[in-house]
XYZ file of C-alpha atoms in Angstrom:
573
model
C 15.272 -15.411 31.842
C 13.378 -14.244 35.018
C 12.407 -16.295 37.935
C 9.412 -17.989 37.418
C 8.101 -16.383 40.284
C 8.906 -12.556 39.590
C 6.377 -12.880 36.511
C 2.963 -11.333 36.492
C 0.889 -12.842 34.421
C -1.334 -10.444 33.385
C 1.451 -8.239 32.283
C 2.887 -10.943 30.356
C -0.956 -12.081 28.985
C -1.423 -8.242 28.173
C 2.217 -8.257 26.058
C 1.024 -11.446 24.626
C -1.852 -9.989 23.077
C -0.789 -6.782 22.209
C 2.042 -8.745 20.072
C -0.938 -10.696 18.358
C -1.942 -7.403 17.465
C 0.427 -5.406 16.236
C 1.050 -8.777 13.865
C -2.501 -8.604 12.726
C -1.335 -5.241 11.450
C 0.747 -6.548 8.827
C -2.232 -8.120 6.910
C -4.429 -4.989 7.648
C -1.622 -2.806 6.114
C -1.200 -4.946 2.829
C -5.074 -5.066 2.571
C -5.606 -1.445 3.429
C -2.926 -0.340 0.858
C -4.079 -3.415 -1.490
C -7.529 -2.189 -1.837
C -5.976 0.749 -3.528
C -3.890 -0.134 -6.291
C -4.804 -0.816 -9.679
C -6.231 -4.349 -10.306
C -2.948 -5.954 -11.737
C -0.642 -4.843 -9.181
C -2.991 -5.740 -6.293
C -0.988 -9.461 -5.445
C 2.254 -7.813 -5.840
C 1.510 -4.996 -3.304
C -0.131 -7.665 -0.882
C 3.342 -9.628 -1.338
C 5.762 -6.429 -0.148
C 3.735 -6.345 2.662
C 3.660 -9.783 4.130
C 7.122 -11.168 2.699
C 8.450 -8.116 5.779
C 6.791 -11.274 8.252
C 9.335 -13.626 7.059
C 12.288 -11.443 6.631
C 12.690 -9.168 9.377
C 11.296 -11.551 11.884
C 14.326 -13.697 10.919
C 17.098 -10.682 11.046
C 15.530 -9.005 14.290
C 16.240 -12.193 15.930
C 19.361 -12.513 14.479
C 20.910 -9.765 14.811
C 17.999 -6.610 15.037
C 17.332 -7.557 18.270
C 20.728 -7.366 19.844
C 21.100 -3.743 18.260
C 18.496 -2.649 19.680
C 18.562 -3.848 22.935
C 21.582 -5.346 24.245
C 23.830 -3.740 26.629
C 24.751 -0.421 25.186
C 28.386 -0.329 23.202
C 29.532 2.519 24.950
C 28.385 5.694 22.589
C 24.701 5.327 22.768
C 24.251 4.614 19.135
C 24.357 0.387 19.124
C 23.918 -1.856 21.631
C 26.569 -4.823 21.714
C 26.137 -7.946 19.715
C 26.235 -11.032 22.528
C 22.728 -11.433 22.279
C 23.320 -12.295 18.631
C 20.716 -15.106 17.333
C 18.950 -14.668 20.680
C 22.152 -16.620 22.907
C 22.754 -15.774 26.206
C 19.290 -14.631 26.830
C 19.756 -14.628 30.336
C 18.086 -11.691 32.051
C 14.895 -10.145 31.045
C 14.421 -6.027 29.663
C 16.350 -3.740 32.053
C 14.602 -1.598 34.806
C 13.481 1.704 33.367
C 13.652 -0.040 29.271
C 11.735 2.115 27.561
C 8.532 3.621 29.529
C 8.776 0.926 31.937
C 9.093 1.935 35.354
C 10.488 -0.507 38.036
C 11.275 -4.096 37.428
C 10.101 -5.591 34.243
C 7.444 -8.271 34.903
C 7.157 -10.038 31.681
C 9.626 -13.028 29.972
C 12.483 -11.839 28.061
C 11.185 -13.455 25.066
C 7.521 -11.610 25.325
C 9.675 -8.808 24.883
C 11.552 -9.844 22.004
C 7.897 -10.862 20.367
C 6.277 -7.874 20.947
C 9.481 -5.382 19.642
C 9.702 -7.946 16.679
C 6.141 -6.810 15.206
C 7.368 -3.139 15.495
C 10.105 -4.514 13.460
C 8.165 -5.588 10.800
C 5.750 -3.480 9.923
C 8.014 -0.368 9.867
C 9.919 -1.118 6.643
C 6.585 -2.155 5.322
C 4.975 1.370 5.247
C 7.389 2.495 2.511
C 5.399 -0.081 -0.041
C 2.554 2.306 0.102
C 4.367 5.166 -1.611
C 6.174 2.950 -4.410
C 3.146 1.072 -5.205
C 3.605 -0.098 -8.994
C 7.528 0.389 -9.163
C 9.181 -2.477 -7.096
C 10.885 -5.122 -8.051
C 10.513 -8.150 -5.635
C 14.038 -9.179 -4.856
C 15.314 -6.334 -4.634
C 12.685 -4.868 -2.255
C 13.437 -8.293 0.125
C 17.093 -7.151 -0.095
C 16.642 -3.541 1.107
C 14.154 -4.232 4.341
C 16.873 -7.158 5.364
C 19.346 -4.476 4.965
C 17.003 -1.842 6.273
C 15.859 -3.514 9.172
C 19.400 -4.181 10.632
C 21.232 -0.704 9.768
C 18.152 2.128 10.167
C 15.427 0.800 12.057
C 17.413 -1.186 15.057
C 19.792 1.671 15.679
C 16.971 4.079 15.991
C 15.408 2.199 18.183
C 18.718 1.940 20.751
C 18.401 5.469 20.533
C 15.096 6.073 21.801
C 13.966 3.056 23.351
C 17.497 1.845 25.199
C 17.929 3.508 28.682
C 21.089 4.087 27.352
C 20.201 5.067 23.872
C 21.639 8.358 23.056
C 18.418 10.323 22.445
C 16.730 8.533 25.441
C 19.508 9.952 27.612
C 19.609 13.164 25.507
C 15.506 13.481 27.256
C 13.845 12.701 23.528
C 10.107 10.910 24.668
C 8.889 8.232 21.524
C 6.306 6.304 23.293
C 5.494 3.812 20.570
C 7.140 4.884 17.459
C 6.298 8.488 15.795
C 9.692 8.798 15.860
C 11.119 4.981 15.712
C 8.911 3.845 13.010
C 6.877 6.437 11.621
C 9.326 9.090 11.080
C 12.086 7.008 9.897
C 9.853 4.591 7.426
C 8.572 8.223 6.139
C 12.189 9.153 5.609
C 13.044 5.619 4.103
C 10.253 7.317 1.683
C 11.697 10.370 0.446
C 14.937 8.480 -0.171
C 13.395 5.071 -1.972
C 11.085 7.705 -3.956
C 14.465 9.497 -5.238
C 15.930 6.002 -6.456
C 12.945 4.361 -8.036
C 11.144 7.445 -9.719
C 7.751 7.715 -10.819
C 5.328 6.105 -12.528
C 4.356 6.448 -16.081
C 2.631 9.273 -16.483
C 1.921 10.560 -13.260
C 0.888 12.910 -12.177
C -1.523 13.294 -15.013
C -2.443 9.275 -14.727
C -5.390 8.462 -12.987
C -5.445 5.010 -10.776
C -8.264 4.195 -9.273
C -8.395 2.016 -6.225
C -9.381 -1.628 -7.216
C -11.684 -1.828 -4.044
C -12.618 0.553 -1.650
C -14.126 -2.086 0.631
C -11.148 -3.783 0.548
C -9.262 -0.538 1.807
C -11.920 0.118 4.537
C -11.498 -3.311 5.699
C -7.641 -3.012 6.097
C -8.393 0.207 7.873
C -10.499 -1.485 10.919
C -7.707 -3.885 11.241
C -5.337 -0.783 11.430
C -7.501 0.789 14.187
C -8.331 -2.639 15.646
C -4.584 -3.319 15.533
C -3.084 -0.140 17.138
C -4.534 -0.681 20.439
C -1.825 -3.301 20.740
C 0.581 -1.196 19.227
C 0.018 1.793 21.428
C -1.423 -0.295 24.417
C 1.436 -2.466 24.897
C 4.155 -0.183 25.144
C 4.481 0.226 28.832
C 4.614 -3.508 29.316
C 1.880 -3.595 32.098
C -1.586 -4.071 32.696
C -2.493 -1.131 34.153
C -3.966 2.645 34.040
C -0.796 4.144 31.529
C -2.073 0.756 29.296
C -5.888 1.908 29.203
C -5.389 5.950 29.113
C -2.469 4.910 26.264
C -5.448 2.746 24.783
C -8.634 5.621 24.947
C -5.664 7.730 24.109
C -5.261 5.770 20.886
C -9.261 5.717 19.148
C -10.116 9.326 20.570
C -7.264 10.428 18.113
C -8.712 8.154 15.343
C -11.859 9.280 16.029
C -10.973 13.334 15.908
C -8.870 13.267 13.381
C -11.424 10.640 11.251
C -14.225 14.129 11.456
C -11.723 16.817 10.738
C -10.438 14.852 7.726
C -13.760 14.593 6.436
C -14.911 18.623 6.936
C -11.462 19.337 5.404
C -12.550 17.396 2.478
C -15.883 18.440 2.434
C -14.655 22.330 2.218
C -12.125 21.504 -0.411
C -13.605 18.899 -2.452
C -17.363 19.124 -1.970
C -17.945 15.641 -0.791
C -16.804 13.662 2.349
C -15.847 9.995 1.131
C -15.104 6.961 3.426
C -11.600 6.686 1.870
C -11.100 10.192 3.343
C -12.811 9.262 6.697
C -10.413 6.456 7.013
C -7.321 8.166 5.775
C -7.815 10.943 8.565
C -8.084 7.911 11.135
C -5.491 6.756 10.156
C -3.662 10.084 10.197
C -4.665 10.627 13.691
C -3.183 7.212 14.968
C -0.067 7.742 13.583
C 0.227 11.426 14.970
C -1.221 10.275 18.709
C 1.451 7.164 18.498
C 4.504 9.387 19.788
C 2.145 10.773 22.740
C -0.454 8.017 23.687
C 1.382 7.199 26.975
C 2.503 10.972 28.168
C -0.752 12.660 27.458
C -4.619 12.791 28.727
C -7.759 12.171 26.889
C -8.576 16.200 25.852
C -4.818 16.327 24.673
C -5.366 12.848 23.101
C -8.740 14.689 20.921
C -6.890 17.602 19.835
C -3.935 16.073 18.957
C -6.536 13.394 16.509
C -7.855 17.086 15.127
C -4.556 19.191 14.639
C -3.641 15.849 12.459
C -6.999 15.355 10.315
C -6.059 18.798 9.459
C -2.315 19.187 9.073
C -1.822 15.493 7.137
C -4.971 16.764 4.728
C -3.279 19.869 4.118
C 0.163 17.669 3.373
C -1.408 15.849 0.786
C -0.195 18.707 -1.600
C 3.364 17.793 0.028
C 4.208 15.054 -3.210
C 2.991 17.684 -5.639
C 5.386 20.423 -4.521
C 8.128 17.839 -3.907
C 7.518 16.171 -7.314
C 7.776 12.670 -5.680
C 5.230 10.248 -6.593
C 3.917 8.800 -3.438
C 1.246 6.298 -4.523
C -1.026 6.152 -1.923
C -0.059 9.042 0.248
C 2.269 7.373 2.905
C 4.722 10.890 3.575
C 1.112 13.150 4.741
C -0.072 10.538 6.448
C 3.028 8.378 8.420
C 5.601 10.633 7.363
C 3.974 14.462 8.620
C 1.770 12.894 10.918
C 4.979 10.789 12.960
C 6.853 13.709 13.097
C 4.037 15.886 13.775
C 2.746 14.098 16.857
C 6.960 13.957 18.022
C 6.635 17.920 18.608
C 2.880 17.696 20.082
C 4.597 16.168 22.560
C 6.342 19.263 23.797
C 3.278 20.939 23.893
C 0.709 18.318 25.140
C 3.120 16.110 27.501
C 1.292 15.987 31.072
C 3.566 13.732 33.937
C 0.031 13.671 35.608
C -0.494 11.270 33.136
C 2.008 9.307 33.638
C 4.839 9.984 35.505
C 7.733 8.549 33.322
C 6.485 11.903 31.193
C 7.415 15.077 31.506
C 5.539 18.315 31.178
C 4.935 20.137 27.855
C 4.774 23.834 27.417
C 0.633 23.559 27.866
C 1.088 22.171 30.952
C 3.645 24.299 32.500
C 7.418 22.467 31.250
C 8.461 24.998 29.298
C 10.108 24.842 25.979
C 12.640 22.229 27.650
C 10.773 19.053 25.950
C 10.123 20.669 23.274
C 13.178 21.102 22.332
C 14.304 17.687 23.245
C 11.475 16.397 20.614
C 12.935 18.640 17.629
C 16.077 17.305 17.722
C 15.197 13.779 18.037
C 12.945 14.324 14.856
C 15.570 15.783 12.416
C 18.381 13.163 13.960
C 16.275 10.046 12.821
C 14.972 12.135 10.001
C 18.828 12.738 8.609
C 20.099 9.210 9.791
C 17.045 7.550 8.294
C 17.262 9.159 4.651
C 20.997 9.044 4.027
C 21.330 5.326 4.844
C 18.174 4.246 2.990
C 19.598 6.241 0.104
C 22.568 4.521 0.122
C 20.626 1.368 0.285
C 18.181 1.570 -2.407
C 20.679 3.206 -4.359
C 23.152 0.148 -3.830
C 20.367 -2.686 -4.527
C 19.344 -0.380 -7.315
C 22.770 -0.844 -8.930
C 23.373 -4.470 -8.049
C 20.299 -5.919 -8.428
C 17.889 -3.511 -9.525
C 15.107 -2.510 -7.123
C 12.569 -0.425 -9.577
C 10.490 -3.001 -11.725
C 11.171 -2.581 -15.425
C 8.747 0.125 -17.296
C 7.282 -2.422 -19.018
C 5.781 -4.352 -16.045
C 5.049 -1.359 -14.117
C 1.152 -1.696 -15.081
C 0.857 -5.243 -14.543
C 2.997 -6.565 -11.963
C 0.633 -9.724 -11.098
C 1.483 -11.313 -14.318
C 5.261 -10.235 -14.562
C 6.015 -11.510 -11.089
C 3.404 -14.176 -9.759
C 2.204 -15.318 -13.137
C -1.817 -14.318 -12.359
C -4.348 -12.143 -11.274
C -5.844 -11.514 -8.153
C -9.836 -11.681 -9.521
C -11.722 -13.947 -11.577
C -15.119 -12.165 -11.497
C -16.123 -12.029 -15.112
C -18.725 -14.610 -16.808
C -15.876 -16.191 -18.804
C -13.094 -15.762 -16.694
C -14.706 -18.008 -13.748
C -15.323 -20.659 -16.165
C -13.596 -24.463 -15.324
C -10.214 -24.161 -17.729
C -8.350 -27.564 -18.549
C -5.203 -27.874 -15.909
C -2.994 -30.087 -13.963
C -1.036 -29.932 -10.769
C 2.268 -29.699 -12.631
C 2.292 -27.582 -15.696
C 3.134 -30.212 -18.526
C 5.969 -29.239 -20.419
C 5.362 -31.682 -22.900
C 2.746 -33.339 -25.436
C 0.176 -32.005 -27.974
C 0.770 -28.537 -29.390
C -2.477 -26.330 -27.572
C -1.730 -23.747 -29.534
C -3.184 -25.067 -32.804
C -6.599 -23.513 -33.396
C -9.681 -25.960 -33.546
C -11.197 -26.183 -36.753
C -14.888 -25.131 -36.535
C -14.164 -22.687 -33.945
C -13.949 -19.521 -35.673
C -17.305 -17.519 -36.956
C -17.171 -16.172 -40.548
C -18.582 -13.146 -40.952
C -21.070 -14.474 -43.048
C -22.737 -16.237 -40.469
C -23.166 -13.311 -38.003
C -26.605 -12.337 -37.925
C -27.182 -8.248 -39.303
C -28.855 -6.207 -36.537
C -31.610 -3.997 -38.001
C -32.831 -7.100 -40.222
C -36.608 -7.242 -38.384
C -38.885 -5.303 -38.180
C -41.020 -3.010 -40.546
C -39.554 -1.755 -43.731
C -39.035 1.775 -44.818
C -42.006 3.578 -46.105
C -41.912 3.665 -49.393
C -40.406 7.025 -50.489
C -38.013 7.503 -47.863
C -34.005 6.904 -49.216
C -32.372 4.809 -46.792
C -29.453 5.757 -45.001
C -26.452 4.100 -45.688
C -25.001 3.757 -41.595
C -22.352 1.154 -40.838
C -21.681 -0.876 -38.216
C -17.829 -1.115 -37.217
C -16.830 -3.796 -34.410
C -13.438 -4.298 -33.392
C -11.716 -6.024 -30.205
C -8.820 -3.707 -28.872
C -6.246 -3.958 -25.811
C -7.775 -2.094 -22.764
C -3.955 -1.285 -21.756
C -3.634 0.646 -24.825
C -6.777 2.385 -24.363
C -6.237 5.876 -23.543
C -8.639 8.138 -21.267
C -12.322 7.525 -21.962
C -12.818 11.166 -23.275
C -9.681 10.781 -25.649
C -11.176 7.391 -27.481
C -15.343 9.603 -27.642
C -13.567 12.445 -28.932
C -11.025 10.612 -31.240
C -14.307 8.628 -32.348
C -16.221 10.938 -33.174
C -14.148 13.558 -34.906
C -13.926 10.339 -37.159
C -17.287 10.756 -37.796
C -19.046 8.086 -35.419
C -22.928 8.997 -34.383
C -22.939 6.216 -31.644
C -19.998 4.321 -30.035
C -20.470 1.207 -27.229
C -17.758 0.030 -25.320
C -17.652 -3.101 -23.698
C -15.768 -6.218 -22.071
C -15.341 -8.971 -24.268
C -13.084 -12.088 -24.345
C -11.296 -13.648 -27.520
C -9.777 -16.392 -28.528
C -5.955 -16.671 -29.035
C -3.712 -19.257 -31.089
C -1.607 -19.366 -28.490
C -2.844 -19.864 -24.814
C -1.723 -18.286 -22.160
C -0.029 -19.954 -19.236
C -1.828 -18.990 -15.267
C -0.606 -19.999 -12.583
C -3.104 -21.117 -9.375
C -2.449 -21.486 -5.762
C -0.360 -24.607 -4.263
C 1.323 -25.472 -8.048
C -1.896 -25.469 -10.175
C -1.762 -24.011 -13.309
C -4.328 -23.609 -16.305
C -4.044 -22.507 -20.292
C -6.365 -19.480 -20.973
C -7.575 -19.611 -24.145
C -9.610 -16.343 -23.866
C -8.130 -13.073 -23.395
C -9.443 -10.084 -21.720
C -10.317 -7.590 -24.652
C -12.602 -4.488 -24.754
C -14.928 -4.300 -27.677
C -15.793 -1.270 -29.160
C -18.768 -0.744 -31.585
C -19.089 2.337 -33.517
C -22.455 3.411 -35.525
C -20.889 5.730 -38.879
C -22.211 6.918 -42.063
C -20.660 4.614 -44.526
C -18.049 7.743 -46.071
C -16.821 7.968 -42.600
C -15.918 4.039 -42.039
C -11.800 4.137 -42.746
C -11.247 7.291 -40.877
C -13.164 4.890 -37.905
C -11.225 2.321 -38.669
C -7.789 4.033 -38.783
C -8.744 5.428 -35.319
C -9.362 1.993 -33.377
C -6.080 0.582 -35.321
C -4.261 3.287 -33.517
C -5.461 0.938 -30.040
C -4.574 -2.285 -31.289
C -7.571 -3.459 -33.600
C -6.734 -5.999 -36.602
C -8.639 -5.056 -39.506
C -8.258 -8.898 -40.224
C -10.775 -9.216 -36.912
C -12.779 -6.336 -37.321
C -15.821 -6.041 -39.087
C -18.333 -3.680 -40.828
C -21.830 -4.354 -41.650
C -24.313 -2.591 -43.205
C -27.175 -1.886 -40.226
C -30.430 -0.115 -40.470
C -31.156 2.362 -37.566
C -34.478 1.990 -35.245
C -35.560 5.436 -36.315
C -35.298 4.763 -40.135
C -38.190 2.178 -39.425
C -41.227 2.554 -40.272
């Protein structure tokens, strides 16, 4: 550890901070991405995200740590392993670590903090892009194994002084290369293993909550500062040109994104606005600390437009990246890596070297492209072989059949309660009982016969006399919204069946059997109501079994269905 008296504590306070940050982008991630996933995969994707807080903290301290940063093994590709578990912690980050120039001011263990939450997040960008297909132990056992064999030797290479691209000249101030790049490759590779979804491309998903999404997005920008801010590991004006650096870019590439969208899809939406932030902090991550503010604005702009152009990229590949992560992380990581060449100004900072813009030549340049397609390479064969291998062991794709609802299949409830009957008080415990009175017997006096259900059209003024009346029907029927197909499938199903007027519409009904939900901290509950959507078709009375036959295609019992003779308003005189 350093001498007490060779700290500056505003350095360390600053590293402090920025490692408070950079945590808080953990959460903001599983939000952000949470906000747009369907509703019954929304805990699951919030779960990827945060279980990467208690996993790879524990193997960077193990052993990520000591990959990354101990005294180099002699090849430039791992660093030793006596720092192993954090022993022998001795001496704090070497002179010249990183971006850092001079002696290091800060603890040893401020360090380790700070690198940790780089860490952690990294592996956690991939959930994005497999949103709906992973199975939760074996995504735990690929970002263990991920963390130690991809992401710390990567980050020897760049951020060790004796790392083999640092030495080789390659420039990664805080990550479009170390995390951004090589979680976008992790990508590609996890996308080949666990496939697509059902139906996609030609299955909508609509984001549960936008506001949700925009929310996780202001921690994102809130939380980069720290992420970009903190990478020189002082206080001072590299920290706040890194920092202005960091929300010019978000702010330029925020407006490009948005006229991009405008031009192509005739509207500019705050999902879009925030996407193209986003865009531009990942693409200004690689640069922040080498470049100055007008170089900071164009390189926000050249990525609004370039990652909005590479949302086509999962089309042409045919990989089925949920929720955009290879335009956004992958492109814009990689694409902010070779910006350097062109926009990196030692004026700025004198660790930098000059781009071809600012008079380097193609020397940097060049040093960039290579360090892109070695992490790009190293990064996708090994997290082939790793999702592969955990594919075959233990399986890392979710099975088909939970693939629409991973809440239930693996935390045993949903993330919302909103409806009328679902927020009603349900009978529960604080252990589930396994034992006593059977609750799945139906009370008697429960049920309504259809006798007793009143017949719309029954007030009101009777026909004129003279006029036939029509003989319409009624038809009600309760059907499984998961088997509902698209909304213009079920009208045009309908109606070539003969229906003048359909109504759809939440309902709840009761089931023999109740299911089992499981609350927060061990508290459970037996629904005895099940979501249902009720549909209620209007048909002349010839036309009732074709109806009929149609909604039993989606899961309605004739047994609970009903048809009743109904008088429209118009026949009433």
């Amino acid at each position: 550890m350093l001498a007490q008296e060779a700290v500056n504590s505003g350095d360390t306070a600053w590293v402090l901070v920025c490692t408070g940050l950079v945590l808080f982008m953990t959460p903001g991630l599983a939000v952000f991405y949470g906000g747009m996933v369907r509703t019954r995969n929304v805990l699951a994707m919030l779960q990827q995200n945060m279980i990467a807080l208690g996993v790879v903290s524990l193997t960077w301290v193990l052993v990520g740590y000591t990959i990354a940063f101990g005294d180099d093994a002699g090849s430039g590709l791992l660093g030793n392993f006596e720092l192993f578990g954090l022993t022998d912690l001795g001496v704090p980050p070497a002179p010249h670590l990183h971006v850092v120039a001079g002696q290091v001011t800060i603890p040893t263990l401020a360090f380790v903090a700070y690198q940790m939450m780089f860490a952690v997040i990294t592996p956690a960008l991939v959930t994005g892009a497999t949103a709906g297909r992973l199975k939760f132990i074996g995504w735990v056992v690929f970002i263990a194994i991920w963390s130690i064999v991809v992401y710390a030797p990567i980050a020897h290479w760049l951020w060790h002084p004796d790392g083999l691209l640092a030495r080789f000249g390659t420039q990664d101030w805080a990550g479009g290369m170390v995390v951004h790049a090589s979680a976008g490759a992790a990508v590609l590779a996890t996308l080949m293993v666990v496939g697509r979804r059902r139906g996609w491309p030609h299955t909508a998903a609509p984001p549960n909550s936008i506001p949700l999404t925009i929310l996780g997005a202001g921690i994102l920008w809130f939380g980069w500062f720290g992420f970009n801010g903190g990478d020189g590991l002082q206080a001072n004006g590299v920290a706040a040109q890194a920092l202005i650096n960091t929300h010019l870019a978000a702010a330029a590439g925020m407006l490009v994104w948005l006229v991009a969208e405008r031009a192509k899809d005739g509207h500019s939406t705050v999902v879009g606005g925030v996407s193209g932030a986003v865009a531009g902090l990942a693409t200004i991550t690689p640069a922040a600390g080498y470049v100055n503010t007008l170089s900071a604005i164009a390189i926000g702009a050249i990525a609004g437009l370039v990652c909005h152009t590479a949302l086509r990229l999962k089309y042409l590949l045919r990989l089925d990246d949920a929720l955009d992560v290879l335009a956004v992380h992958f492109v814009g990581g990689m694409l902010g890596s070779l910006l350097v060449g062109f926009f990196g100004n030692s004026g700025t900072n004198p660790l930098g070297k000059d781009g071809i813009f600012f008079g380097g030549g193609g020397s940097l340049l060049w040093h960039q492209i290579v360090g892109v397609i070695c992490v790009v390479i190293f990064s996708f064969v090994l997290s082939w072989l790793i999702a592969a291998g955990v594919q075959a062991v233990i399986g890392l794709r979710a099975p088909a059949d939970t693939q629409d609802n991973l809440d239930h299949a693996q935390q045993g409830t949903d993330a919302y309660h909103l409806g009328g009957v679902a927020g009603l008080n349900g009978t529960g415990a604080p252990e589930r009982r396994r034992t006593g009175r059977n609750r799945s017997k139906a009370r008697p006096g429960r049920t309504a016969q259809p006798g007793q259900t009143a017949q719309p059209g029954q007030t009101g003024q009777p026909v004129q006399p003279g006029q036939p009346a029509r003989q319409v029907r009624l038809v009600t029927a309760t059907v499984d919204p998961a088997r509902l197909p698209t909304t213009r499938e079920l009208r045009e199903a309908l109606l070539d069946a003969g229906a003048t007027s359909i109504v759809v519409s939440d309902a709840t009904v009761s089931t023999a059997q109740p299911a089992a939900r499981a609350l927060p901290r061990g508290y459970w509950l037996d629904q005895d109501l099940l979501d249902r959507a009720r549909v209620e078709v209007v048909v002349e009375r010839d036309a009732v079994p074709a109806v009929l036959n149609v909604l039993g295609g989606y899961g309605a019992d004739r047994s609970d269905s009903f048809v009743q003779d109904v008088q429209p308003a118009t026949d009433v005189r």
